[in-house]
mmCIF file of C-alpha atoms in Angstrom:
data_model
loop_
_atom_site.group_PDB
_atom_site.id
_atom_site.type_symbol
_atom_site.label_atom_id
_atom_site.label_comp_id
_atom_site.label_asym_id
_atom_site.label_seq_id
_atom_site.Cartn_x
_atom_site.Cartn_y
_atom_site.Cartn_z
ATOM 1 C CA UNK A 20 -20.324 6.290 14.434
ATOM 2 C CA UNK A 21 -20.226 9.772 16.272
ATOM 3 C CA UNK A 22 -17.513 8.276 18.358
ATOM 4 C CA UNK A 23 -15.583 7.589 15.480
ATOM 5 C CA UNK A 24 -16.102 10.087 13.453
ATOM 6 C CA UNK A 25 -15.289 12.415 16.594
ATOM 7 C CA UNK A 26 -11.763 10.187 17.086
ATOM 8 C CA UNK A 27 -10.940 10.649 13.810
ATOM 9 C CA UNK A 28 -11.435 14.152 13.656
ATOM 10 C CA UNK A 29 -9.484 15.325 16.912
ATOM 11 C CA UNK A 30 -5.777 15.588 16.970
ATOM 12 C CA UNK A 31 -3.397 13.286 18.561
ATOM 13 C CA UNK A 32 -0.183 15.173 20.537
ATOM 14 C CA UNK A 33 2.688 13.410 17.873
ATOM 15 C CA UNK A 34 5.024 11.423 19.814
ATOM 16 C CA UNK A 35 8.733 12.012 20.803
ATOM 17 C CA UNK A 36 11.566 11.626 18.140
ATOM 18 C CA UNK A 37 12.544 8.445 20.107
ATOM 19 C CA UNK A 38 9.304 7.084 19.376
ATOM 20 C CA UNK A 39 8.895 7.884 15.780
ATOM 21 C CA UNK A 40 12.856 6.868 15.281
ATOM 22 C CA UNK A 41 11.986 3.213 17.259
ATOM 23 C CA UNK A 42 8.855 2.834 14.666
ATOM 24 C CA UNK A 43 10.843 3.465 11.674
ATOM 25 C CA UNK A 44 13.309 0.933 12.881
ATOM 26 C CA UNK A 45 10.703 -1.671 13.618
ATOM 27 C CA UNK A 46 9.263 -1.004 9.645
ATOM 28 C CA UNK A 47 12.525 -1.403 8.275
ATOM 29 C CA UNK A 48 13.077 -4.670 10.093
ATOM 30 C CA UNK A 49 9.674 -5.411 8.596
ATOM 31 C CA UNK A 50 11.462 -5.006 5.251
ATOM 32 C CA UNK A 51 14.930 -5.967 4.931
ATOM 33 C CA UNK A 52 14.599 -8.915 7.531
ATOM 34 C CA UNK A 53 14.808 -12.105 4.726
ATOM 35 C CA UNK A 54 12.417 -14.460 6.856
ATOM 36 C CA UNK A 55 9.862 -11.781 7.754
ATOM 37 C CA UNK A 56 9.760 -9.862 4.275
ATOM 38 C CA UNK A 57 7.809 -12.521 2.391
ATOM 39 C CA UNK A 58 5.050 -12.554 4.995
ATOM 40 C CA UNK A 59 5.513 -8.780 5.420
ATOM 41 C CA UNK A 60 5.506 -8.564 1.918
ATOM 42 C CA UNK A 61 1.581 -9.310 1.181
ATOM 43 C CA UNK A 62 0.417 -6.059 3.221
ATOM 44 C CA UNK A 63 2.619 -4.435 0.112
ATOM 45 C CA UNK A 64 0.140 -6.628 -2.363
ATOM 46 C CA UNK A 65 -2.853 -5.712 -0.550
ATOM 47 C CA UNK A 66 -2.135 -1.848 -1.537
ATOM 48 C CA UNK A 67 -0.318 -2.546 -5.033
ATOM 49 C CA UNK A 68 -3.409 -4.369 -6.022
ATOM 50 C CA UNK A 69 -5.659 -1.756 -4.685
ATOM 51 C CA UNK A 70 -4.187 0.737 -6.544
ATOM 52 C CA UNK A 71 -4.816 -0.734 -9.531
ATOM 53 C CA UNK A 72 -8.468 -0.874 -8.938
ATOM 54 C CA UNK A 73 -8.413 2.867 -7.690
ATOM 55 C CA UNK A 74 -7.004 3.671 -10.940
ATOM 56 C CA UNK A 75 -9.125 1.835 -13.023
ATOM 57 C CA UNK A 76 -12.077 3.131 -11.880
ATOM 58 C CA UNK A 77 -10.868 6.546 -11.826
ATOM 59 C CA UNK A 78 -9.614 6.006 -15.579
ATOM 60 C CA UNK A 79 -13.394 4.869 -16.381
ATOM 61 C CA UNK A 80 -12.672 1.056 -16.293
ATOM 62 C CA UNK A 81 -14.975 -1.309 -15.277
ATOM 63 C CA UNK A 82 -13.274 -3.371 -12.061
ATOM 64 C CA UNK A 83 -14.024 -7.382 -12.213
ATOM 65 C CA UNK A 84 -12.722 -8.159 -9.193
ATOM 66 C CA UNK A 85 -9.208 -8.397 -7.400
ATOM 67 C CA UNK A 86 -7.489 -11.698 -5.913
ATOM 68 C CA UNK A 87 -4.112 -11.754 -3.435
ATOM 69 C CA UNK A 88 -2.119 -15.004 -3.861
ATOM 70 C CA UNK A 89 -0.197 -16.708 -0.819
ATOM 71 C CA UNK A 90 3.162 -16.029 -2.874
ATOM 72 C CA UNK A 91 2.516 -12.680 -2.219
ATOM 73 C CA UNK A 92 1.044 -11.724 -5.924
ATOM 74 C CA UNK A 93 -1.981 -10.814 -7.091
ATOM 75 C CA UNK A 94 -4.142 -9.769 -9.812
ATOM 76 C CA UNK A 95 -6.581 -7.327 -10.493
ATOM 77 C CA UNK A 96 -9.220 -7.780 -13.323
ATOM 78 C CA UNK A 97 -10.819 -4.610 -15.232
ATOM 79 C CA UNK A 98 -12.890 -4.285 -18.691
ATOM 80 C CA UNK A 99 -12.190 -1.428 -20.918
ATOM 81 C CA UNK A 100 -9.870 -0.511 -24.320
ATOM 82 C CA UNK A 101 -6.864 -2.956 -23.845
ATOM 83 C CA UNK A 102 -5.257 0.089 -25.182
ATOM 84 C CA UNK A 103 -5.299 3.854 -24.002
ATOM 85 C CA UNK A 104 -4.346 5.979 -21.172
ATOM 86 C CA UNK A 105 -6.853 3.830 -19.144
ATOM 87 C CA UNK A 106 -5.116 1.314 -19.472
ATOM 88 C CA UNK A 107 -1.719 2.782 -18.983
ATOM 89 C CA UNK A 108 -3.084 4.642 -15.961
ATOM 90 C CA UNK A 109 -4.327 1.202 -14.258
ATOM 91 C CA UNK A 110 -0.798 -0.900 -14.819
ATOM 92 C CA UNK A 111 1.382 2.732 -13.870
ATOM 93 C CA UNK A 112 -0.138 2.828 -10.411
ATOM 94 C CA UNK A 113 0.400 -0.807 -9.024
ATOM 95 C CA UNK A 114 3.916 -0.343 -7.943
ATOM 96 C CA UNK A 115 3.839 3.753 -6.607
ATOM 97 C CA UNK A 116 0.072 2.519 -4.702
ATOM 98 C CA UNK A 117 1.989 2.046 -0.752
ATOM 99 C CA UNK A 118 3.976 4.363 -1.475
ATOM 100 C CA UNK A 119 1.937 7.177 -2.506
ATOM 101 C CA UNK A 120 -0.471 5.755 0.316
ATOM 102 C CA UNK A 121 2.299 5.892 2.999
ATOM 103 C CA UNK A 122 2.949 9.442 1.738
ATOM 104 C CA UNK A 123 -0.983 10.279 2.320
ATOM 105 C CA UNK A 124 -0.712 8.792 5.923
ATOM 106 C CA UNK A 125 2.514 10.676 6.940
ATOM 107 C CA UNK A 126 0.779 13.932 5.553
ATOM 108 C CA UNK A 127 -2.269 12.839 8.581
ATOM 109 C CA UNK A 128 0.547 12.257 11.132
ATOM 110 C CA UNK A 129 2.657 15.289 10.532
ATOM 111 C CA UNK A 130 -0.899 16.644 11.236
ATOM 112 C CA UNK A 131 -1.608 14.921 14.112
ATOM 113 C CA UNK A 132 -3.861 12.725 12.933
ATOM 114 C CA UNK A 133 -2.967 9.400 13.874
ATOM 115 C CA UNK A 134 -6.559 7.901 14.390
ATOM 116 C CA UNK A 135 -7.657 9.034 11.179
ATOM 117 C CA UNK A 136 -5.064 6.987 9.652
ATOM 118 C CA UNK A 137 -5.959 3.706 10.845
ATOM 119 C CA UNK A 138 -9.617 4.336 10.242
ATOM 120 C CA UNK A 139 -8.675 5.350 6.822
ATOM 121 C CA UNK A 140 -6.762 2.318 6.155
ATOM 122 C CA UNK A 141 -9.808 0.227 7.458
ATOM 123 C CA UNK A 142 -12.178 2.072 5.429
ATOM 124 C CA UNK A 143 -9.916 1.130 2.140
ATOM 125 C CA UNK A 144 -9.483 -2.560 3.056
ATOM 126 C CA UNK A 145 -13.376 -2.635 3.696
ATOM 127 C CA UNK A 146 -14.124 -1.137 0.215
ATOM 128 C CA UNK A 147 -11.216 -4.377 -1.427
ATOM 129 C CA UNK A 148 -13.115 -6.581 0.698
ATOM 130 C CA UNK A 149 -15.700 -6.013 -1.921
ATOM 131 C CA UNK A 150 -13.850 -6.997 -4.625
ATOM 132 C CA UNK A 151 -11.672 -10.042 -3.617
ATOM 133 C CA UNK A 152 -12.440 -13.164 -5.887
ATOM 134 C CA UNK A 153 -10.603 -15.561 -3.845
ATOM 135 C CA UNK A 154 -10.832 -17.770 -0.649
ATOM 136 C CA UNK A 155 -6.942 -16.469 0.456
ATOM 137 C CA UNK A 156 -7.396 -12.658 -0.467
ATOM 138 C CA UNK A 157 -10.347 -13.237 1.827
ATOM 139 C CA UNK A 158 -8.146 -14.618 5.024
ATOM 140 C CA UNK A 159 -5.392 -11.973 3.769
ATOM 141 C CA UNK A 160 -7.788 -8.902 4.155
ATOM 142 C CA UNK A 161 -9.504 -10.019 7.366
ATOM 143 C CA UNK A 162 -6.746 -11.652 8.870
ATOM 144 C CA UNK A 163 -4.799 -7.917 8.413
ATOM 145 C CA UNK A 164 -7.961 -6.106 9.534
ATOM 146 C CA UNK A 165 -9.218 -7.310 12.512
ATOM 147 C CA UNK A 166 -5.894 -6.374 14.276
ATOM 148 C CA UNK A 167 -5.819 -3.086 12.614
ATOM 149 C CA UNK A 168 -9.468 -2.418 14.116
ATOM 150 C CA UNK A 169 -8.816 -3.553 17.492
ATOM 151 C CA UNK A 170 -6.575 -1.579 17.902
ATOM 152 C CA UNK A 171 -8.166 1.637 16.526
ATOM 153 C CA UNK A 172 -11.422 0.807 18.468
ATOM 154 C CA UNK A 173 -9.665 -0.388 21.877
ATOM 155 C CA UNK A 174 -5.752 0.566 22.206
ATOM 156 C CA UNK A 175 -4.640 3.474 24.390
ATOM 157 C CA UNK A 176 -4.055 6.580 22.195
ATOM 158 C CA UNK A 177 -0.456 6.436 22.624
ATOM 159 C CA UNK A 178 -0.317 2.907 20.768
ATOM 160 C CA UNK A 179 -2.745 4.011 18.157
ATOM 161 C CA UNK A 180 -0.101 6.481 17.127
ATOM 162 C CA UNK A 181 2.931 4.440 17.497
ATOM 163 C CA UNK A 182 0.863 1.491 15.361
ATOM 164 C CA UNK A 183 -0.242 4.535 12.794
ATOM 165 C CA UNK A 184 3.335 5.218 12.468
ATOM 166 C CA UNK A 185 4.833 1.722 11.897
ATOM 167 C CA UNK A 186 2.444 1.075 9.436
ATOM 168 C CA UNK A 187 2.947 4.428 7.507
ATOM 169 C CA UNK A 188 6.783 3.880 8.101
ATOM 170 C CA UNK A 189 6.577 0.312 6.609
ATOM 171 C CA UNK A 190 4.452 1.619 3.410
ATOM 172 C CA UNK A 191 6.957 4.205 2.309
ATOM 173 C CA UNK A 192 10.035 1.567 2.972
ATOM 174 C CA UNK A 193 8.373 -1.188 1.853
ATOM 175 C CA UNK A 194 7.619 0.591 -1.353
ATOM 176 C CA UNK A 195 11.183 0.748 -2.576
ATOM 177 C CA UNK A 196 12.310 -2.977 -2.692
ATOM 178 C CA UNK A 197 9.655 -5.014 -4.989
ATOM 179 C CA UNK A 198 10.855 -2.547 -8.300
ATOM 180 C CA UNK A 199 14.374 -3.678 -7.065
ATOM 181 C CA UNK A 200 12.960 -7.069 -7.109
ATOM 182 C CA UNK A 201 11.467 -6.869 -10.036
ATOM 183 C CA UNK A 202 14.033 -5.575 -12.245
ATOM 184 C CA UNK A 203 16.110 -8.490 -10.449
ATOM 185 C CA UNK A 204 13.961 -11.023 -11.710
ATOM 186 C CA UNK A 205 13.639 -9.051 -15.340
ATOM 187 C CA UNK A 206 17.272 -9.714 -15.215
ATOM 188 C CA UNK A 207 17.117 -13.384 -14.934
ATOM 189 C CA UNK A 208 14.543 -13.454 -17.916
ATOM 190 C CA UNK A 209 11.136 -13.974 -15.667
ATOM 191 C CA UNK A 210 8.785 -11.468 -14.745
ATOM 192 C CA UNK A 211 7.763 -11.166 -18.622
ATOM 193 C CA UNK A 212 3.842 -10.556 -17.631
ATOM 194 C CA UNK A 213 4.934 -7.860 -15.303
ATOM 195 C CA UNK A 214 3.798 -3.729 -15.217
ATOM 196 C CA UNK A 215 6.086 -3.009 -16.344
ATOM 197 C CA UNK A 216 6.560 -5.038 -19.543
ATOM 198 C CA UNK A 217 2.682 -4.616 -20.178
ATOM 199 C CA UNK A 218 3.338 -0.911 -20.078
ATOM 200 C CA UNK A 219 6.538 -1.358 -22.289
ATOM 201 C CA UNK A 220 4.327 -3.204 -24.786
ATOM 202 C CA UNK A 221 1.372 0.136 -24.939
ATOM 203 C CA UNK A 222 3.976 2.426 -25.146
ATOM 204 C CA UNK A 223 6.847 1.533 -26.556
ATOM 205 C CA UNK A 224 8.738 3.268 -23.691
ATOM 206 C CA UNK A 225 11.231 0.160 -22.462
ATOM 207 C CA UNK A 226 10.571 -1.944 -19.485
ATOM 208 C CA UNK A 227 13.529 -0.825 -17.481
ATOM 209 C CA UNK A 228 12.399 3.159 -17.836
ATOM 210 C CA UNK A 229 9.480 2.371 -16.059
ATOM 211 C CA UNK A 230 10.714 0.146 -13.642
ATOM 212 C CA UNK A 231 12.927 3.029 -13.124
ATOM 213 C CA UNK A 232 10.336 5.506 -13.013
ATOM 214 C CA UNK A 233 8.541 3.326 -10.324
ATOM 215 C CA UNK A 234 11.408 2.849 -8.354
ATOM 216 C CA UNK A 235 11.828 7.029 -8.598
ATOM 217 C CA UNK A 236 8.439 7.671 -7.531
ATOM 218 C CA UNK A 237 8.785 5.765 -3.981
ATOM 219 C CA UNK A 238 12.213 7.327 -3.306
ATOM 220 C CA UNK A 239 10.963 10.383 -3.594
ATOM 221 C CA UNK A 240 7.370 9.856 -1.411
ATOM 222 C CA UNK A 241 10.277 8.259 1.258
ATOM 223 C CA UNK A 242 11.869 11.250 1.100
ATOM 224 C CA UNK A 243 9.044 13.813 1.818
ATOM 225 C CA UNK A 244 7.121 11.370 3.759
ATOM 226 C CA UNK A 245 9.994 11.139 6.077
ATOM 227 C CA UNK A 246 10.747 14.666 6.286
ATOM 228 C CA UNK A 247 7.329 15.288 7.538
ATOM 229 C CA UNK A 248 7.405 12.382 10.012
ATOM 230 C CA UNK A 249 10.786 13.440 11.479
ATOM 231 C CA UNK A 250 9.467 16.977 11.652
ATOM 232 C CA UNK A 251 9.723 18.396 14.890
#
């Protein structure tokens, strides 16, 4: 633990433009790429669905439990007022959850604190590991962190920060395209149960505003979160 704790506490020298440009290149392809995205696409449940829990605890819920699905949805259980800014609070944070967690990790890196950042991530998927209800949200989570913790605990410290910054790359791109997707599929007439619609329902605010409030949120933690990455 003291070896840990003293890795994640010591500054990493950030790498060259070249490097941070090639890592941000590698996310996007992580992204846009139509065969990769719907495997890629899971790591983006993994932290939607992990919002939701954050939130509902912090709104006072109580969490059930949380299951990923291998078509890349998932569900998150809490008990509480089916009414109320609790509730509001837990659906509104799904969607903004990788981003606003890509924009916490490019804060580390801008920092120099690339080590920190995996460990961090671990540390979260340990604490959902807690709460998954189902045999694939199991194999999701482990199959995602065992990779992730090999190479915080073995790589050079060179690849630790090139990993930290594909990953925190892919979260804030990533972020933008399933409120795109969703609204796509609102569109067509499907997506019905979704956020945003549940939110539509509690507050009479229409399910296209907060689709398009979701969809503002990420842009903007791309923004900033790339500012500080590209920071010299």
């Amino acid at each position: 633990m003291r070896e840990v704790w003293a890795a994640v506490t010591t500054t990493q020298a950030r790498p060259a433009t070249g490097v941070v440009l090639v890592a941000a290149a590698l996310a996007a392809a992580l992204v846009v790429v139509g065969g990769v995205w719907p495997v890629t696409r899971r790591l983006v449940t993994i932290a939607h669905e992990g919002a939701h829990g954050v939130a509902a605890l912090v709104s006072g819920r109580r969490l059930s439990g949380i299951r990923l699905h291998s078509d890349s949805s998932g569900l998150t259980v809490s008990r509480g007022p089916r009414t109320g800014p609790g509730m509001v609070l837990t659906l509104a944070a799904g969607y903004p959850g990788p981003a606003l967690i890509g924009l916490g990790a490019a804060w580390l890196l801008s920092r120099g604190y690339a080590v920190a950042v995996l460990w961090v991530l671990l540390l979260a998927m340990a604490l959902l590991l807690l709460q998954i209800r189902n045999f694939y949200g199991l194999w999701l989570l482990v199959a995602t962190g065992v990779p992730l913790f090999l190479v915080s605990w073995y790589a050079t410290g060179q690849t630790q920060s090139t990993v930290a910054y594909v990953i925190t790359w892919f979260l804030l791109l990533a972020a933008v395209r399933p409120p795109w997707e969703l609204q796509s599929e609102r569109r067509r007439g499907g997506a019905r149960g979704s956020d945003a619609d549940q939110l539509a329902g509690l507050t009479r605010v229409p399910g296209v505003v907060w689709v398009g409030l979701f969809l503002a949120v990420n842009a903007a933690c791309l923004a900033l979160g790339a500012s500080w990455l590209l920071a010299a």
